[in-house]
Short mmCIF file of C-alpha atoms in Angstrom, two decimals:
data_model
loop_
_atom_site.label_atom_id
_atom_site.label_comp_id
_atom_site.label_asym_id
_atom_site.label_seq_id
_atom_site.Cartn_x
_atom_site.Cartn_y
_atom_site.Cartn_z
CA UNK D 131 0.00 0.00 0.00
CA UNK D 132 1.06 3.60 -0.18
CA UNK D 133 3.42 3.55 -2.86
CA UNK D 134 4.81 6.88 -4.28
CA UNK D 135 5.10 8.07 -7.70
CA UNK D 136 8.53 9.53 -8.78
CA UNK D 137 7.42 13.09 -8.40
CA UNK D 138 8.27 12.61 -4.67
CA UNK D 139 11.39 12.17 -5.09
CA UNK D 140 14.20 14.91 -6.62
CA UNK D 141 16.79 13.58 -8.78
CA UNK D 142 20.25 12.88 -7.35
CA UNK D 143 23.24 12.44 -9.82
CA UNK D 144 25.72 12.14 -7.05
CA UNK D 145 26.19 13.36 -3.86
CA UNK D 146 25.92 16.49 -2.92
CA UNK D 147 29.02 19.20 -2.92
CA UNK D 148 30.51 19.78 0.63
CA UNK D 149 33.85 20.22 2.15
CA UNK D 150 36.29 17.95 4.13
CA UNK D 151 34.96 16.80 7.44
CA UNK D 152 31.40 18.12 6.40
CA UNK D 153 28.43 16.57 7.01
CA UNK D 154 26.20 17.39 3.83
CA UNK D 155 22.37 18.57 4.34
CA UNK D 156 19.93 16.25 6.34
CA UNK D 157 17.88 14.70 3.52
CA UNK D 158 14.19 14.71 4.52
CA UNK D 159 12.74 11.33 6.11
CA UNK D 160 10.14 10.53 4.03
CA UNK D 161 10.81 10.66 0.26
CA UNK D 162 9.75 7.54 -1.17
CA UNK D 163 8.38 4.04 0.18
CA UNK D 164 10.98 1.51 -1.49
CA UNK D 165 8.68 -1.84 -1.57
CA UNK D 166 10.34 -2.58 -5.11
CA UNK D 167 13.47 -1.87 -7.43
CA UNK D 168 12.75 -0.40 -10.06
CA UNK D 169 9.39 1.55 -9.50
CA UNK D 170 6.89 0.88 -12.02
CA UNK D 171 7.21 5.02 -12.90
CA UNK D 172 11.12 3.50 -14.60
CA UNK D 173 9.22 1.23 -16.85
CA UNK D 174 8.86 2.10 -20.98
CA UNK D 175 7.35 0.92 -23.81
CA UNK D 176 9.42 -2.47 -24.93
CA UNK D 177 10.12 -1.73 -28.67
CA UNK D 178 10.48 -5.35 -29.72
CA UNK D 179 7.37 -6.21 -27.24
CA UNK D 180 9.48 -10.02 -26.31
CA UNK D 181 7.48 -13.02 -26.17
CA UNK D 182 7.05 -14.66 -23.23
CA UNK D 183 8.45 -17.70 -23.74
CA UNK D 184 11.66 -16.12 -24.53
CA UNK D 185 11.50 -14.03 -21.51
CA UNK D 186 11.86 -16.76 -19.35
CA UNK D 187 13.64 -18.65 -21.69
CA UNK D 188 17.08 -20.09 -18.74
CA UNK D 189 15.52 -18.72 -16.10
CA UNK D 190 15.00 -20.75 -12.77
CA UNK D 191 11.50 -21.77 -12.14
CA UNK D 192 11.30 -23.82 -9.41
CA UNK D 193 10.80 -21.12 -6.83
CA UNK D 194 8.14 -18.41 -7.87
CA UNK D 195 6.48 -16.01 -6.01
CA UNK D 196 3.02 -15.62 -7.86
CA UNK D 197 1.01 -12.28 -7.05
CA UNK D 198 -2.85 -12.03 -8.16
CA UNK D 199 -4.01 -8.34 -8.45
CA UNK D 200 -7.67 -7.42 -8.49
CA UNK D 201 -8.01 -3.79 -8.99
CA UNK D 202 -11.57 -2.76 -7.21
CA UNK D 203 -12.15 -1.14 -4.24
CA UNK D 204 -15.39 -0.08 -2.48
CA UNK D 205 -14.10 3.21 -1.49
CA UNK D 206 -10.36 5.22 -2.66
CA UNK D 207 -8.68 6.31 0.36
CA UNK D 208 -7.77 9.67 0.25
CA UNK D 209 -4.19 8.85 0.64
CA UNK D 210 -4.15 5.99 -1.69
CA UNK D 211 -2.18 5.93 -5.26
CA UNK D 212 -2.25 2.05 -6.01
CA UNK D 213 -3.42 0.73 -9.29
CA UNK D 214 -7.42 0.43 -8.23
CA UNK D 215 -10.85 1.47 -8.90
CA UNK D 216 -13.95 2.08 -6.99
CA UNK D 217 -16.36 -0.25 -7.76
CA UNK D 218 -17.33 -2.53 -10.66
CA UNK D 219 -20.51 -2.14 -13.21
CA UNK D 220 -22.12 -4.06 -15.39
CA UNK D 221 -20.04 -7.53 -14.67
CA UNK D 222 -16.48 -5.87 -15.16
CA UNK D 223 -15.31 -8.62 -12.50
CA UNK D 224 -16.48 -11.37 -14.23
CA UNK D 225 -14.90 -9.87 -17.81
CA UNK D 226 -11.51 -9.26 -15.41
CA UNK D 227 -10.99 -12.67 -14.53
CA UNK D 228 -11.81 -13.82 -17.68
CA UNK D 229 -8.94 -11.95 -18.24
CA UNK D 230 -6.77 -12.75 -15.65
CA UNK D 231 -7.69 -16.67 -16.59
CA UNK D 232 -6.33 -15.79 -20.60
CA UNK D 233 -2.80 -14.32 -19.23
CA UNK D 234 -2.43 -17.17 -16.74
CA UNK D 235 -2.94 -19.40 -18.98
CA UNK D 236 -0.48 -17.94 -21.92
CA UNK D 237 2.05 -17.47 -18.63
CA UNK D 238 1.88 -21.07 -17.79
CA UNK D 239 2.30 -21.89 -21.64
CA UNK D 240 5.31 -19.88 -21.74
CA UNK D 241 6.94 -21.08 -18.82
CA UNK D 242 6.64 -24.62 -20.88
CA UNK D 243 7.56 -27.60 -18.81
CA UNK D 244 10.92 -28.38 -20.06
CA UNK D 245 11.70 -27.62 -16.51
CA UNK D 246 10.09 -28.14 -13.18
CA UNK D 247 7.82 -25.07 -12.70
CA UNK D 248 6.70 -24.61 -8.88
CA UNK D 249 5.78 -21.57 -7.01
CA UNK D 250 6.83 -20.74 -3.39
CA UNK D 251 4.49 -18.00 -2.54
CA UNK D 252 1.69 -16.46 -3.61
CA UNK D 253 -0.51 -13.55 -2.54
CA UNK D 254 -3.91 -11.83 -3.44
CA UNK D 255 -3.61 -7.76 -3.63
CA UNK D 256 -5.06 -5.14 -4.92
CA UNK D 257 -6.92 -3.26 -4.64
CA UNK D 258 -8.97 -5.36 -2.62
CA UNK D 259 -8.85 -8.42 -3.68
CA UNK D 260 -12.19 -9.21 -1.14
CA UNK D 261 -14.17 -6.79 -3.20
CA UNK D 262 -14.65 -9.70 -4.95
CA UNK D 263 -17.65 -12.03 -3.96
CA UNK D 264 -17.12 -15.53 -1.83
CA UNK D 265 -17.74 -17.38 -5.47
CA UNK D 266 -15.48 -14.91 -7.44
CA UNK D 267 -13.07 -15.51 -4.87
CA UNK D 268 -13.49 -19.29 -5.65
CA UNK D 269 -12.66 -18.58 -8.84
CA UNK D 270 -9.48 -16.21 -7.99
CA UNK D 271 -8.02 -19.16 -5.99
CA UNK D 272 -9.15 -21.96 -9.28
CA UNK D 273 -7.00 -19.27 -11.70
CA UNK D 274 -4.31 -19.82 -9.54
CA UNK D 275 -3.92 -23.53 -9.00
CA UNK D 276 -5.55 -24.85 -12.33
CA UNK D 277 -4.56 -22.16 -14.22
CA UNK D 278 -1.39 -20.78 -13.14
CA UNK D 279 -0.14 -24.37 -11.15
CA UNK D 280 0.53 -23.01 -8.01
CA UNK D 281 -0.71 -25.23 -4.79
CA UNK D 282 -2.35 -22.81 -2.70
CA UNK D 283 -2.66 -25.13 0.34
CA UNK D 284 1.04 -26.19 0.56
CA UNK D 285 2.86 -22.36 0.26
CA UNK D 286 2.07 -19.01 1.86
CA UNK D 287 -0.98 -17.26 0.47
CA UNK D 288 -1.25 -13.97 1.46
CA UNK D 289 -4.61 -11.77 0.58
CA UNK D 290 -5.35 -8.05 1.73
CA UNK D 291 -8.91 -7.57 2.95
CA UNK D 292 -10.69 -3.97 4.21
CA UNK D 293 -13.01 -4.23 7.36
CA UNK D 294 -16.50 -3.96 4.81
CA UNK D 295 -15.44 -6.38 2.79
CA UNK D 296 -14.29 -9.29 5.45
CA UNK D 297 -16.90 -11.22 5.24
CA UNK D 298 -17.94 -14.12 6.95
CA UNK D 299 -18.45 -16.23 3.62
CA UNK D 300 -15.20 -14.61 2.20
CA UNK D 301 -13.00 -15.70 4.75
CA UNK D 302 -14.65 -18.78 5.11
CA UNK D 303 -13.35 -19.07 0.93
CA UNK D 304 -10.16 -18.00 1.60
CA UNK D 305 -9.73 -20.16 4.79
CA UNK D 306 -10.44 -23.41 3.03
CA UNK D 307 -8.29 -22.52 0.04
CA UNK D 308 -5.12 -22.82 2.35
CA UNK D 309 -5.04 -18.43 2.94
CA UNK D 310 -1.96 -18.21 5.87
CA UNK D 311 -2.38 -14.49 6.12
CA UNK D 312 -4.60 -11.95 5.81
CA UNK D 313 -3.98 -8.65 5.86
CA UNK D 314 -6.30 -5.95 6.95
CA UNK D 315 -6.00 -2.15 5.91
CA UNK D 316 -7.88 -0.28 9.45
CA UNK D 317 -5.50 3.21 9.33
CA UNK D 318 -6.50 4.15 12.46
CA UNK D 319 -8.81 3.04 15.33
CA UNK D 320 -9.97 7.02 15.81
CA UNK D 321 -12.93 7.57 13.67
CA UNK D 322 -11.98 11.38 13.15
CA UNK D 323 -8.91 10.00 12.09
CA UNK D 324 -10.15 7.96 9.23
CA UNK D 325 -12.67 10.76 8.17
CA UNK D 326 -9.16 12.81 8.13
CA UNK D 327 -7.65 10.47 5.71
CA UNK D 328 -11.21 9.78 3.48
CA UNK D 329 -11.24 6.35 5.04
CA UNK D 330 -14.72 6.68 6.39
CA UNK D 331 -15.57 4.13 8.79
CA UNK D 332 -17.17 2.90 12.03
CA UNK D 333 -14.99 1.63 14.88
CA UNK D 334 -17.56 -0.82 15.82
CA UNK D 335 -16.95 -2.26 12.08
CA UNK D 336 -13.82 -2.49 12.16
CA UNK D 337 -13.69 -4.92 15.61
CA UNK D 338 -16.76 -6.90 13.54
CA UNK D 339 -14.40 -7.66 11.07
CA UNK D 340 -11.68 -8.49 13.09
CA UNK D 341 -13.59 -10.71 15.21
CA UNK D 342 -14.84 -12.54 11.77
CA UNK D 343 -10.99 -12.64 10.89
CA UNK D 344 -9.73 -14.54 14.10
CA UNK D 345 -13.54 -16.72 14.17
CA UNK D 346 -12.39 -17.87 10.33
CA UNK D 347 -8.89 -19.13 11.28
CA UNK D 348 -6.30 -17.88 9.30
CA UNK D 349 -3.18 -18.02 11.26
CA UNK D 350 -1.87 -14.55 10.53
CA UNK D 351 -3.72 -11.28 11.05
CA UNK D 352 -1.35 -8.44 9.79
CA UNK D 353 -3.17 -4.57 10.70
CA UNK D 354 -1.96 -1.84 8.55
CA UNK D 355 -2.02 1.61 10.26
CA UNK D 356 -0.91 4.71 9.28
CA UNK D 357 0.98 7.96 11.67
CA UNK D 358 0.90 11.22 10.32
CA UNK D 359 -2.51 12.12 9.79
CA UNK D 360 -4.15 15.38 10.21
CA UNK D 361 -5.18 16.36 13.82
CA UNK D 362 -3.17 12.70 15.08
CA UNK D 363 -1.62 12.98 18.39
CA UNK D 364 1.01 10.36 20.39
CA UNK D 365 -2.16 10.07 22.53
CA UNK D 366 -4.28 9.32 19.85
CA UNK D 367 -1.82 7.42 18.02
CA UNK D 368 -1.29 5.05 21.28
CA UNK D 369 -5.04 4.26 21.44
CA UNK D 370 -4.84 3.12 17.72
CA UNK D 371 -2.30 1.08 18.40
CA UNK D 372 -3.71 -0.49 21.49
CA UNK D 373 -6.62 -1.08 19.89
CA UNK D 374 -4.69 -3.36 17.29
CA UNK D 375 -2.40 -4.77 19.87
CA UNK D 376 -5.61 -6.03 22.21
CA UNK D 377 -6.16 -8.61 18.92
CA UNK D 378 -2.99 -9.93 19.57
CA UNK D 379 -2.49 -9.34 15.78
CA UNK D 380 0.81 -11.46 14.50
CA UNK D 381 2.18 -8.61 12.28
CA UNK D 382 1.59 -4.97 12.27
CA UNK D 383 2.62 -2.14 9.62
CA UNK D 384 3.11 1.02 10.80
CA UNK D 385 2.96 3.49 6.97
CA UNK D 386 3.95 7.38 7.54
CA UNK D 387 0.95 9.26 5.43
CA UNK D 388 1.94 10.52 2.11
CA UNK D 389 0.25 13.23 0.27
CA UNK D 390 0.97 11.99 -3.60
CA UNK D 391 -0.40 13.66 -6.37
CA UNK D 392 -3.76 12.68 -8.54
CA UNK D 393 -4.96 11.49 -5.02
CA UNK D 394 -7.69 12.87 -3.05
CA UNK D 395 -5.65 14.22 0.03
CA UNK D 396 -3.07 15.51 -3.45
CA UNK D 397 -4.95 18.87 -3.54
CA UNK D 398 -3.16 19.77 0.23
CA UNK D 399 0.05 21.89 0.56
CA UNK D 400 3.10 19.54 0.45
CA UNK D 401 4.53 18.57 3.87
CA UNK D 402 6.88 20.68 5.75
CA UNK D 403 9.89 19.87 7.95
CA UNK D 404 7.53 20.20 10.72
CA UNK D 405 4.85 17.44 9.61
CA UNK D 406 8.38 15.58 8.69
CA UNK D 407 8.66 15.71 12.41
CA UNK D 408 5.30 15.01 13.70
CA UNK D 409 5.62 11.49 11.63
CA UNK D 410 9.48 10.72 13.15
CA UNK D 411 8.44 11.38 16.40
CA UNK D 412 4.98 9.31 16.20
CA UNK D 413 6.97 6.53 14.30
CA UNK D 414 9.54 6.23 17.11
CA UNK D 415 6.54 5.85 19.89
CA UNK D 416 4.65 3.66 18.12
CA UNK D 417 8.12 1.22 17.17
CA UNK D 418 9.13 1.80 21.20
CA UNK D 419 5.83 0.72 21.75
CA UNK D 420 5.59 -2.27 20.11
CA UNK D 421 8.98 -3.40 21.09
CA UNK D 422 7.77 -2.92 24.71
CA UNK D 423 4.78 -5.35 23.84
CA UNK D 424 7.55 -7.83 22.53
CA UNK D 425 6.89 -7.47 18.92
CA UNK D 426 10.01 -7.95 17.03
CA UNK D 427 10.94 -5.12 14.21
CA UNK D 428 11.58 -6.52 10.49
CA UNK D 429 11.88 -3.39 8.85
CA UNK D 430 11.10 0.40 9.31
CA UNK D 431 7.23 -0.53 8.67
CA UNK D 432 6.80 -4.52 9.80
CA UNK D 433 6.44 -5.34 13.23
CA UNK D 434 5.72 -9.37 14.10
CA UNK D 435 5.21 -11.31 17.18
CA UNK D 436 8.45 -13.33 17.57
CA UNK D 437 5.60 -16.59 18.53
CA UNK D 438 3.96 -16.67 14.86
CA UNK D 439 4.75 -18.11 12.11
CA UNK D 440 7.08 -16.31 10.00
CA UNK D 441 5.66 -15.34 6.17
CA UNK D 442 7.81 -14.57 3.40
CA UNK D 443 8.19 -11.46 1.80
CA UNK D 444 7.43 -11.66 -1.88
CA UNK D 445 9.10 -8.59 -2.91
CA UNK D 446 12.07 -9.11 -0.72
CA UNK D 447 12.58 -13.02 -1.63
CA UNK D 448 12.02 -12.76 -5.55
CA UNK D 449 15.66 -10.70 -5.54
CA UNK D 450 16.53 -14.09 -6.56
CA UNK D 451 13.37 -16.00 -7.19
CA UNK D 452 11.70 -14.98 -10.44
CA UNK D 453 7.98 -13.39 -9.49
CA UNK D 454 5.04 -13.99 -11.75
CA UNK D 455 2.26 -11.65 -11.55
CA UNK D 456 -1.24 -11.71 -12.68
CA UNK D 457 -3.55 -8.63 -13.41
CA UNK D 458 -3.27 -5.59 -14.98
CA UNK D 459 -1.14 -3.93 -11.94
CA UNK D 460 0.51 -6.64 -11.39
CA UNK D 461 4.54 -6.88 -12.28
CA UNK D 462 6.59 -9.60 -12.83
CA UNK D 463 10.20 -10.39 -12.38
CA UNK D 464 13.11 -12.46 -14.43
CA UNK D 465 16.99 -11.65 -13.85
CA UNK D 466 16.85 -9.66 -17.40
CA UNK D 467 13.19 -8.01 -17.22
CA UNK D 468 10.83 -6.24 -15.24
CA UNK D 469 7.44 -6.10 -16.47
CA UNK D 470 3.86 -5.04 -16.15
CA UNK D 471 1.08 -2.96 -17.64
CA UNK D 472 0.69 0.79 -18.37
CA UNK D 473 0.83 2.43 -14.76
CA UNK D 474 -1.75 5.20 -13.79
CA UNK D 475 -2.97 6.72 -10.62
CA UNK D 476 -6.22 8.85 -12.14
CA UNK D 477 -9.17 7.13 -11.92
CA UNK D 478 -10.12 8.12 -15.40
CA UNK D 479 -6.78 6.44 -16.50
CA UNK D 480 -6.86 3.26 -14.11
CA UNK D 481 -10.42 3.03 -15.87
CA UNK D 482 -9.29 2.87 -19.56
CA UNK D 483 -6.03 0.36 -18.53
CA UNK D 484 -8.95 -2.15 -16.94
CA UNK D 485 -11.20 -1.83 -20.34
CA UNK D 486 -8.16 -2.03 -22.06
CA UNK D 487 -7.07 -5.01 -20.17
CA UNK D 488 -10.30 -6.63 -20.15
CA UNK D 489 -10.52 -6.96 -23.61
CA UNK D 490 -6.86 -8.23 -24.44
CA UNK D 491 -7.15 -11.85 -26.00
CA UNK D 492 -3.33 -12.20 -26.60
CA UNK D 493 -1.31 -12.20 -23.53
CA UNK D 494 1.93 -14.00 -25.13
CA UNK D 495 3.89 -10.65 -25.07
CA UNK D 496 5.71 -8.09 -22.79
CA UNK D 497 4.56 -4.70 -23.92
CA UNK D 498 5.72 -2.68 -20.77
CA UNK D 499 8.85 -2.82 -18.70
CA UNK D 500 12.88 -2.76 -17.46
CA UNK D 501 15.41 -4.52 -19.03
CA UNK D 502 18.62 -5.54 -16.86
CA UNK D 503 21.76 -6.34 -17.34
CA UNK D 504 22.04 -9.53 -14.91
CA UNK D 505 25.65 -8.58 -15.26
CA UNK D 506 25.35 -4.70 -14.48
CA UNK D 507 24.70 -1.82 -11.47
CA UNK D 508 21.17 -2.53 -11.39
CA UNK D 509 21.20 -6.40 -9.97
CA UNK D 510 23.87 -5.24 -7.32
CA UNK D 511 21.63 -2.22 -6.29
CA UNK D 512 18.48 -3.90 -6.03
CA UNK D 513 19.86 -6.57 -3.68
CA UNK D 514 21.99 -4.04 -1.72
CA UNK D 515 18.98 -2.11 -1.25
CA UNK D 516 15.96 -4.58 -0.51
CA UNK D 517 18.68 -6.18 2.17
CA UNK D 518 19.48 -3.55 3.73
CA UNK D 519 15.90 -2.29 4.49
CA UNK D 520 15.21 -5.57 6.28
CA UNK D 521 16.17 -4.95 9.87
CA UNK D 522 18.36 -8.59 9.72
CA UNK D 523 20.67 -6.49 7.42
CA UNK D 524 22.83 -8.13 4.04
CA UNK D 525 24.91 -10.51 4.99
CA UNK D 526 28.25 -9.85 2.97
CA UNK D 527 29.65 -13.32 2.41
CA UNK D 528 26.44 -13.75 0.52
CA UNK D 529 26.73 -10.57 -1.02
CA UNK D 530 30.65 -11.90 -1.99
CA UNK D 531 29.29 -15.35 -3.04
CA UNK D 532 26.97 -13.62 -5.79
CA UNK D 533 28.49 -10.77 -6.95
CA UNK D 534 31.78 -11.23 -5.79
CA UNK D 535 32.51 -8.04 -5.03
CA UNK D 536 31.52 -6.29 -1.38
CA UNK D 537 28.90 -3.15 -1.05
CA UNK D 538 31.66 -1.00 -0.30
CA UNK D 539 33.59 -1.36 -2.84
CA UNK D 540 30.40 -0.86 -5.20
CA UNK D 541 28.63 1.93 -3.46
CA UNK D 542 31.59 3.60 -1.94
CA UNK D 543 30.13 7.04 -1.74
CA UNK D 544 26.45 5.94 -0.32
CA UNK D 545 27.67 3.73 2.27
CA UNK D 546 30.21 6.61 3.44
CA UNK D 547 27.52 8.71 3.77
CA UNK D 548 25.21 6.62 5.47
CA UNK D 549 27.90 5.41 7.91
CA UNK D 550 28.53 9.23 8.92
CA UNK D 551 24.84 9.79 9.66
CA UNK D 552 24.97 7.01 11.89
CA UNK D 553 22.85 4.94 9.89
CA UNK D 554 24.70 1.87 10.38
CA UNK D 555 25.08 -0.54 13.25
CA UNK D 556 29.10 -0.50 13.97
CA UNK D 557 28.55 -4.14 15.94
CA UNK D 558 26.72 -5.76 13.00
CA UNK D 559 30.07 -5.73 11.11
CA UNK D 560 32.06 -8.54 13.42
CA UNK D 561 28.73 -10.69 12.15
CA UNK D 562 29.71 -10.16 8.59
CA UNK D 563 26.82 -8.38 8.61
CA UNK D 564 26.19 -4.36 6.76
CA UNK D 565 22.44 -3.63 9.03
CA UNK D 566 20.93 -0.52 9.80
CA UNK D 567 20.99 0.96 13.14
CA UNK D 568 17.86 2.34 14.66
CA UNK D 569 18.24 5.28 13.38
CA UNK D 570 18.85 3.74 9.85
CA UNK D 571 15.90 2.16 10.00
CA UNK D 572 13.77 5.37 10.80
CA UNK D 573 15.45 6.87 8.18
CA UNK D 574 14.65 4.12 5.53
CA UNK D 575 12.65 6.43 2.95
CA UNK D 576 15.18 8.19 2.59
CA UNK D 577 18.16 5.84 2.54
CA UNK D 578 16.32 3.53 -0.45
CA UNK D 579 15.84 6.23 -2.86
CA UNK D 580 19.39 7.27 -2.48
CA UNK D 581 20.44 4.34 -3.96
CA UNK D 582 18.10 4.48 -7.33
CA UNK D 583 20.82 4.57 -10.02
CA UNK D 584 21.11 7.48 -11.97
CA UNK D 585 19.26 5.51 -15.20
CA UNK D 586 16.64 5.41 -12.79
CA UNK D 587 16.10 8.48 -11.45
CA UNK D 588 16.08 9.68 -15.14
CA UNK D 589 13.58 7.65 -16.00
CA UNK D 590 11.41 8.27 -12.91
CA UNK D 591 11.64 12.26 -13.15
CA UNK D 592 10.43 12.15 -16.74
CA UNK D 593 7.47 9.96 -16.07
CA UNK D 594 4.21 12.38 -15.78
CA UNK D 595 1.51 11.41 -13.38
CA UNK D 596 -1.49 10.63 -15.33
#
């Protein structure tokens, strides 16, 4: 959730100009939420538009991550710039996954079966992907076994849910199709709060559906909520987070608020360095607080009680485990391509790439994407970066054993300057470990983006938000 088109972020050749023994100029916290390298705002048009079956042509299969996206939502938060629409007329989710069952079908063609194909992971998101209802949902998990050949009840299958749409029969779905997590977008507990961000929505609705949550089963209950908001105090903030902690919930995200552009909360000034401060300090209680309740920190946003059982990150494992995605936000990932559909954050837009979508018979081709050099920066930065965001750190004899080179030596000037803000934890380094100290961590939006190559950035800052 949450994630940030490229005008956030101002382009950064190199680093800036100052003298000997000089700190340079505190870069502000929150610039950009780095949940994947490349954003989707680097991808182009793909002039020779490569066949599928070529894409994947030597790459390892036998460890996918596979990621369903379903694009509706009841309501658009105000703060929210995913890939989605509100609402569905006139059957456009059965006409989706028809779709979505064409493209997983010419996916699974293309991956052939020369060699073993298996998936790992999967996860439902959106979106919401329990817009859909209990018998689309049926469907959704059919695409994805019969379809796709993934074996929802052996791997972790994560889905993203919103408190109207956790439903008893949807759950009940999801439960018997093998669902280990489910994740659950509240925002805040505080009602003015959610009015605040254009979440409208009754406390009293929200406990309803997390009481149908833990009555269905699933053995993870993640609670997204989100510091920063207008009016939000540390008092108010604690209750929030009370309120979540009194499920006992396994995981918990804690997302600063951005105000992104083409959004409904995009019409307000841009934050200041005092609403920069207002989210550092509210992100530090509510990270103190959760380590005083015994949750354990994975990165600067995931938070998980050190007694469940642990799911993977799909973004974070598919650094070297290719990702298939489904849907027309959905990306995939080889070692020499990123790709995915046109990207849009207007609803007028997101509407037109759905139609568009929904009436594509001939899903054999990338048309949209990144191409990598699997010998190049980009590999290097991507793993240096999505590591080092994880609170366990990058271990540098695997960094060695891939690459064989060490992050110093390949991001000399970065690392320098992240060591002098104290964003590093000095005792990690007798581990063979390169981790983030606290104060790293707190400081992760800012860190990420400062490793974006310089193809990137360029990319990014000529994309215009449609």
């Amino acid at each position: 959730m949450n994630e940030g088109p490229a005008t956030a972020l101002s382009p950064r050749q190199a680093p800036p100009a100052h003298g000997p023994g000089e700190r340079a100029p505190a870069p502000r916290p929150y610039q950009h939420y780095v949940y994947a390298y490349p954003h989707k705002t680097a991808y182009e048009e793909l002039d020779d538009a490569p066949a599928l079956r070529d894409v994947w042509a030597g790459e390892p299969r036998d460890a996918l991550a596979l990621y369903l996206h379903i694009p509706f939502c009841e309501v658009r938060c105000g703060f929210c710039n995913l890939f989605t629409r509100v609402g569905a007329p006139d059957g456009l989710t059965t006409r989706y996954l028809d779709a979505l069952e064409r493209q997983a079908l010419a996916v699974r063609e293309a991956l052939g079966d020369a060699e073993p194909v298996a998936f790992a992971a999967a996860a439902f998101g959106g979106g919401t992907p329990t817009f859909l209802t209990a018998g689309e949902l049926e469907r959704l998990c059919d695409i994805a076994e019969k379809r796709a050949g993934a074996d929802l009840s052996a791997v972790p299958l994560s889905v993203e849910a919103s408190p109207a749409t956790a439903t008893a029969d949807r759950l009940a779905v999801l439960a018997d199709r093998g669902a280990t997590r489910l994740s659950l977008g509240v925002q805040s507990f505080v009602e003015a709060e959610a009015r605040a961000a254009v979440r409208p929505q009754r406390r009293a609705d929200v406990e309803a559906a997390l009481g149908r949550i833990r009555d269905a089963g699933i053995p993870v209950l993640n609670i997204d909520l989100i510091y920063g908001i207008e009016g939000q105090t540390e008092e108010s903030w604690r209750r929030s987070l009370r309120a979540a902690l009194a499920w006992r919930p396994e995981e918990l995200y804690l997302y600063p608020l951005y105000v992104r552009q083409k959004t409904a909360l995009g019409r307000q000034e841009p934050g200041d360095a005092a609403w920069d401060a207002q989210r550092l300090r509210l992100y530090r209680h509510g990270r103190d607080l959760l380590l005083a309740e015994g949750y354990e920190q994975v990165s600067m946003r995931m938070f998980r009680r050190p007694d469940s059982a642990a799911q993977e990150s799909s973004d974070h494992a598919c650094q070297t485990d290719g990702m298939v995605g489904l849907g027309c936000g959905a990306r995939s990932y080889t070692s020499r391509l990123h790709y995915s559909f046109d990207y849009a954050v207007d609803m007028r837009e997101i509407r037109a790439i759905v139609d568009r979508y929904t009436g594509t018979a001939d899903f054999s081709r990338a048309h949209r994407g990144f191409l990598v050099d699997p010998a190049g920066d980009e590999p290097r930065r991507r793993h240096l970066l999505q590591s080092l965001l994880q609170a366990a750190g990058l271990g540098l004899a695997e960094y060695r054993a891939r690459f064989g080179s060490c992050p110093a030596d390949d991001f000399p000037a970065e690392l320098a300057e992240f060591a002098t803000r104290g964003w590093f934890d000095g005792a990690a380094a007798d581990a063979g470990l390169l981790r983030l100290s606290p104060e790293g961590l707190a400081h992760s939006d800012a860190l990420g983006p400062s490793l974006f190559s310089p193809a990137v950035r360029a990319r990014m800052s000529a994309y215009e938000p449609r």
